[in-house]
PDB file of C-alpha atoms in Angstrom:
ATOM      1  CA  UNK A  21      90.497 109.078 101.774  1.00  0.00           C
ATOM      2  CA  UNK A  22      87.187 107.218 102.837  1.00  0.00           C
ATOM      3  CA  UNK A  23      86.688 104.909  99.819  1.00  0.00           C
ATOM      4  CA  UNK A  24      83.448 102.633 100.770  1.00  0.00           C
ATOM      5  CA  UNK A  25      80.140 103.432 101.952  1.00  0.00           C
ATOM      6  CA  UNK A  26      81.313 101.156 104.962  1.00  0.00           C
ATOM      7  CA  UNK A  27      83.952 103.515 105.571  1.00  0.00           C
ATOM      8  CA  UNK A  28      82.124 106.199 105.098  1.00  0.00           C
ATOM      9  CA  UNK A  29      79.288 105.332 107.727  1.00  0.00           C
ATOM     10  CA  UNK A  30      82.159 103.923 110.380  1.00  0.00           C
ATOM     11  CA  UNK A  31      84.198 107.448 110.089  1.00  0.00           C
ATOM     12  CA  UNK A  32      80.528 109.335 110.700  1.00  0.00           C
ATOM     13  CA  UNK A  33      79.978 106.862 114.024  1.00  0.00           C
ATOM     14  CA  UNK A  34      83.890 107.618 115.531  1.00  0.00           C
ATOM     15  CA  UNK A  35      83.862 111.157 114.418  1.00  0.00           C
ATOM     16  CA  UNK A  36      80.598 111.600 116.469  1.00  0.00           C
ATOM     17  CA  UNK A  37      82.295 110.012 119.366  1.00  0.00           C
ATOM     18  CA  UNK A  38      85.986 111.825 119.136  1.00  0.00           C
ATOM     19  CA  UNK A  39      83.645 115.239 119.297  1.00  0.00           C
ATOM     20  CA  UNK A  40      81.621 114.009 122.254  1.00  0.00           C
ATOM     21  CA  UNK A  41      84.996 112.645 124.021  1.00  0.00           C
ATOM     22  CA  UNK A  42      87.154 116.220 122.904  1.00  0.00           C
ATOM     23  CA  UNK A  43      84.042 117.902 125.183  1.00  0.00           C
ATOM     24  CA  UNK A  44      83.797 115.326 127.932  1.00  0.00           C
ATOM     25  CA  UNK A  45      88.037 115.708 128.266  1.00  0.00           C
ATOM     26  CA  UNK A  46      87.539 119.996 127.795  1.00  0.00           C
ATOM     27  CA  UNK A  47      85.097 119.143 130.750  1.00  0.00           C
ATOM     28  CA  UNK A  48      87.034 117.345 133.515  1.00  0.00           C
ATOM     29  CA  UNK A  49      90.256 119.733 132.327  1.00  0.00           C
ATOM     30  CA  UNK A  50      88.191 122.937 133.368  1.00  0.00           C
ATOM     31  CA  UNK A  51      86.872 121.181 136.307  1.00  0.00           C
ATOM     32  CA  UNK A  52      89.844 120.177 137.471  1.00  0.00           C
ATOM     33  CA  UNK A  53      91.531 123.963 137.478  1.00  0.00           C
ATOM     34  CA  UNK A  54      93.563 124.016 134.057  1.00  0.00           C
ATOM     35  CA  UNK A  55      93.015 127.644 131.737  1.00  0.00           C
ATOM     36  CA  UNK A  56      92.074 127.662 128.444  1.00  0.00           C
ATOM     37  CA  UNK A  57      95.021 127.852 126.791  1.00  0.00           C
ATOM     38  CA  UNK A  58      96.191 124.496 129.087  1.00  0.00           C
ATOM     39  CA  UNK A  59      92.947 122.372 127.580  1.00  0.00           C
ATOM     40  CA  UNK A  60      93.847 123.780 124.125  1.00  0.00           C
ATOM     41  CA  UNK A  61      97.664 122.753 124.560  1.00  0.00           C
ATOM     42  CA  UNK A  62      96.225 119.347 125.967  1.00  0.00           C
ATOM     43  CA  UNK A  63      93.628 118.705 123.704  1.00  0.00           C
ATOM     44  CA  UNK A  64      95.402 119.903 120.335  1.00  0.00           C
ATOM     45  CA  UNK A  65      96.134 116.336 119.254  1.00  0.00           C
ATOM     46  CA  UNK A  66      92.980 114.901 119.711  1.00  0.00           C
ATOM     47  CA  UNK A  67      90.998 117.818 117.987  1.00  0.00           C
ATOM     48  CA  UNK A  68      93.959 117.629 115.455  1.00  0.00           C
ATOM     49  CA  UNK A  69      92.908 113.974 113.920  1.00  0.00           C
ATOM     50  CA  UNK A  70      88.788 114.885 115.178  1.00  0.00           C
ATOM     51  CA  UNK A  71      89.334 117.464 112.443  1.00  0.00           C
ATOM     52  CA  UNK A  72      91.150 115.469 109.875  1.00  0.00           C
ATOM     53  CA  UNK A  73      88.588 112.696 109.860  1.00  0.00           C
ATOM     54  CA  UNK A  74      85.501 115.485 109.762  1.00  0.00           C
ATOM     55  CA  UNK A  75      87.305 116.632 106.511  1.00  0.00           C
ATOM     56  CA  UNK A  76      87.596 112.938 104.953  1.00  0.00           C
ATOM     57  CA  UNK A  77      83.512 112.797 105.957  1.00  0.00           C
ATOM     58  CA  UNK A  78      83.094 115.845 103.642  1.00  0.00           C
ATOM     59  CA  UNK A  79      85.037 115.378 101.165  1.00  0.00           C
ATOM     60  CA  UNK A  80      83.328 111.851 100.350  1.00  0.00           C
ATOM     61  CA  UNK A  81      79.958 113.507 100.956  1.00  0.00           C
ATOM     62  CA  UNK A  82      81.273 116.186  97.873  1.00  0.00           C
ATOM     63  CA  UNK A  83      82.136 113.154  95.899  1.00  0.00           C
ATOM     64  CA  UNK A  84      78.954 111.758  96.385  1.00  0.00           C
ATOM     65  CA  UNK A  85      76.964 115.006  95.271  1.00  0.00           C
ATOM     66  CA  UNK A  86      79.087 115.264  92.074  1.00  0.00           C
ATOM     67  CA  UNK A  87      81.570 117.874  93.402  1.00  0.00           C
ATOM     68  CA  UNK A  88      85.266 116.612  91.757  1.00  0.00           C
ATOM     69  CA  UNK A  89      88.520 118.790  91.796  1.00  0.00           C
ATOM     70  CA  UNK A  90      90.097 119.885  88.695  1.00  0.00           C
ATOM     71  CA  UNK A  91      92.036 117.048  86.856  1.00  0.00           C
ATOM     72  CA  UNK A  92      95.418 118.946  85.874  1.00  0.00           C
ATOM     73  CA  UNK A  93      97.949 117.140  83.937  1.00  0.00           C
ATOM     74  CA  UNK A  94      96.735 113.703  85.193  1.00  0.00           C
ATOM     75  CA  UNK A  95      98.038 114.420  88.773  1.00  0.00           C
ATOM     76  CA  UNK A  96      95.451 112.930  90.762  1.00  0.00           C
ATOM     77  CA  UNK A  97      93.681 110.495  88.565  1.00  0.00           C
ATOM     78  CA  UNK A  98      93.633 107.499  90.551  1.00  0.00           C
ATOM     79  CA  UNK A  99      92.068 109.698  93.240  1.00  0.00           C
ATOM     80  CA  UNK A 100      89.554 110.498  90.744  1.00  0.00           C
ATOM     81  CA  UNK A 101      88.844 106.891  89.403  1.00  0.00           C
ATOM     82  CA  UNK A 102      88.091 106.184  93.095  1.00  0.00           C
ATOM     83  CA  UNK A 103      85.684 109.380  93.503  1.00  0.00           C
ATOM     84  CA  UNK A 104      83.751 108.934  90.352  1.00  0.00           C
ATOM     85  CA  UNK A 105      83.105 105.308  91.638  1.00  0.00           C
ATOM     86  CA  UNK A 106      82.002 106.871  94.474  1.00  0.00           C
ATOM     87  CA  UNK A 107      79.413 108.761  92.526  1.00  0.00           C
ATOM     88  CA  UNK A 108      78.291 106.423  90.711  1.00  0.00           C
ATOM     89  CA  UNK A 109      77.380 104.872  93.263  1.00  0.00           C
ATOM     90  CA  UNK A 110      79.151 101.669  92.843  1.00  0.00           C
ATOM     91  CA  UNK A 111      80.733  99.407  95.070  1.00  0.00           C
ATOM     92  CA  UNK A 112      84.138  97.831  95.263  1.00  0.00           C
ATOM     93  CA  UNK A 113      82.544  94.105  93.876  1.00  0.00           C
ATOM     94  CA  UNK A 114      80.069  95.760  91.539  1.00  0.00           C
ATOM     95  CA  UNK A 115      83.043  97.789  89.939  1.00  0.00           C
ATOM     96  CA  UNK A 116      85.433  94.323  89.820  1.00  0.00           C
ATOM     97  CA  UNK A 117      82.578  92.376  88.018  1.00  0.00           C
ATOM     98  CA  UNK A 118      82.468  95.174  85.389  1.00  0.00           C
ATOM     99  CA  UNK A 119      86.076  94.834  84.847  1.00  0.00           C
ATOM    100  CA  UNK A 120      86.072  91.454  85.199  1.00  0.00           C
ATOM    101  CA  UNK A 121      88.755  91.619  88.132  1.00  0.00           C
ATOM    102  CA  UNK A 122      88.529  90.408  91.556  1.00  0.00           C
ATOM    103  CA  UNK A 123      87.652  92.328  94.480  1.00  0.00           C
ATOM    104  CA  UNK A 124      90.408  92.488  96.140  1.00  0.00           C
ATOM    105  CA  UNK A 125      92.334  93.778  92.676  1.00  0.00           C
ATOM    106  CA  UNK A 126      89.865  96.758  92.599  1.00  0.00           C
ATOM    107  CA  UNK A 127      90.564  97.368  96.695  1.00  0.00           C
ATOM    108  CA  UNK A 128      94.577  96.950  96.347  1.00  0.00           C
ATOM    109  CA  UNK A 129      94.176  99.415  93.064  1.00  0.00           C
ATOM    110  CA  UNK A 130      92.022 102.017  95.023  1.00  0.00           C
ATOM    111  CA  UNK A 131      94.673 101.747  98.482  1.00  0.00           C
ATOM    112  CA  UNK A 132      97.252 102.449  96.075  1.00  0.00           C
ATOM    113  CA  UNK A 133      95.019 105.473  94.383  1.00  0.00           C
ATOM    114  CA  UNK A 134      96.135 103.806  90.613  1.00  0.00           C
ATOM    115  CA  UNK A 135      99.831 104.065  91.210  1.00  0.00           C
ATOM    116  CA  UNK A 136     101.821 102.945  88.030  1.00  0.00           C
ATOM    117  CA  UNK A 137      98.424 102.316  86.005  1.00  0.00           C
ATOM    118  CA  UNK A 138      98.713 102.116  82.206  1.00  0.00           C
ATOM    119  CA  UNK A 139      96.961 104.440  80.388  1.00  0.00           C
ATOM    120  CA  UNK A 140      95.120 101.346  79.037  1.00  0.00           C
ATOM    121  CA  UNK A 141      93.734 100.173  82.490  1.00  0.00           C
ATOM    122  CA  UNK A 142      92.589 103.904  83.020  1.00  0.00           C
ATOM    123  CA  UNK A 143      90.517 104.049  80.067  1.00  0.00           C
ATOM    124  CA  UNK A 144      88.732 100.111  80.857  1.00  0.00           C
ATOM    125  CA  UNK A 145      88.059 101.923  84.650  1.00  0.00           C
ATOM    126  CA  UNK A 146      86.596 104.628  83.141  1.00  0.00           C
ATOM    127  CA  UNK A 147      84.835 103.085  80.019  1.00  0.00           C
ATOM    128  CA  UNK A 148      82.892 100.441  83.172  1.00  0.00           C
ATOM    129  CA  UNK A 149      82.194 104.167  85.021  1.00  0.00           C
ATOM    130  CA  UNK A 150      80.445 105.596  81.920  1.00  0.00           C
ATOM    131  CA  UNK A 151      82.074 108.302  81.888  1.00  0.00           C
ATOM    132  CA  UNK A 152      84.278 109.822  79.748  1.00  0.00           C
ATOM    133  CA  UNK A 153      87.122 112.311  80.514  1.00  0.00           C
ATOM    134  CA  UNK A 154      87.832 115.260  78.281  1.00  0.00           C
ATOM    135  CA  UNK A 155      90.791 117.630  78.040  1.00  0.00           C
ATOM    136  CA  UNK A 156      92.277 120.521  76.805  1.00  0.00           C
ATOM    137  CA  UNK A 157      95.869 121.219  76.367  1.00  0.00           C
ATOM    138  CA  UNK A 158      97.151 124.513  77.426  1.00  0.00           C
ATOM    139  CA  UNK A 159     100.710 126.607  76.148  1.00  0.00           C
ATOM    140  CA  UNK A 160     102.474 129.051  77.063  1.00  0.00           C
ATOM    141  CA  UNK A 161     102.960 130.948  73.872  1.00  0.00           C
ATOM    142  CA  UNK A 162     105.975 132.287  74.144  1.00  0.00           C
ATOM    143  CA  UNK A 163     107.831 129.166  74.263  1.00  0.00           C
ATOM    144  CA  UNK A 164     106.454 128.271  70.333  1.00  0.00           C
ATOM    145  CA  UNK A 165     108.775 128.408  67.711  1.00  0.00           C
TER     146      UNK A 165
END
């Protein structure tokens, strides 16, 4: 997951150049006599992480517009501290002066996506967001007594 607008501009630069290095490679391969189906077999890796990184591009350019997955049962809320930062528009430092944390606390939290957080440190990461997270609990009926 690309976390920092720093990130986010680096993966834009390299995924430029893995798509204009997939087509030079595609290039030489066809001049050089292999089929199709040879450059694909070849080439497969390559496009394989060009693909994966185009994907982390989007996905922070969704976060940025506003555009969050569905929260279910808490699975996945460090993710979603991290992309609501992201929205906000706030940086790593900006975010750790809010909490009054360092840095490198907010970085080593985000790596880990939250792992292990208390329910106490979610709510201070999400009171210095402004935002507020609402919920509704869902049953399957025939299970009440």
């Amino acid at each position: 997951m690309i976390k920092t607008e720093k990130e986010y501009l680096e993966s834009k630069i390299r995924l430029d150049a893995e798509f204009k290095e997939l087509d030079a490679h595609a290039e030489k391969m066809k001049k050089s006599g292999l089929t199709p189906e040879q450059i694909k077999l070849a080439l497969d890796p390559l496009a394989s992480f060009a693909l994966q990184l185009k994907e982390e591009v989007e996905e922070y350019e969704k976060l940025k517009r506003g555009q969050f997955d569905i929260l279910e049962n808490f699975n996945g809320i460090g993710r979603m501290l991290v992309a609501l930062r992201i929205f906000k528009g706030l940086k790593q430092k900006e975010l750790a002066e809010k909490l009054d944390v360092t840095e490198a606390q907010v970085s080593r939290d985000e790596r880990n996506e939250y792992h292990g957080a208390s329910i106490e440190k979610i709510q201070k990461v999400l009171d210095a967001l402004g935002v507020t997270l609402k919920s509704a609990i869902e049953t399957d009926y025939k299970d009440a007594v």
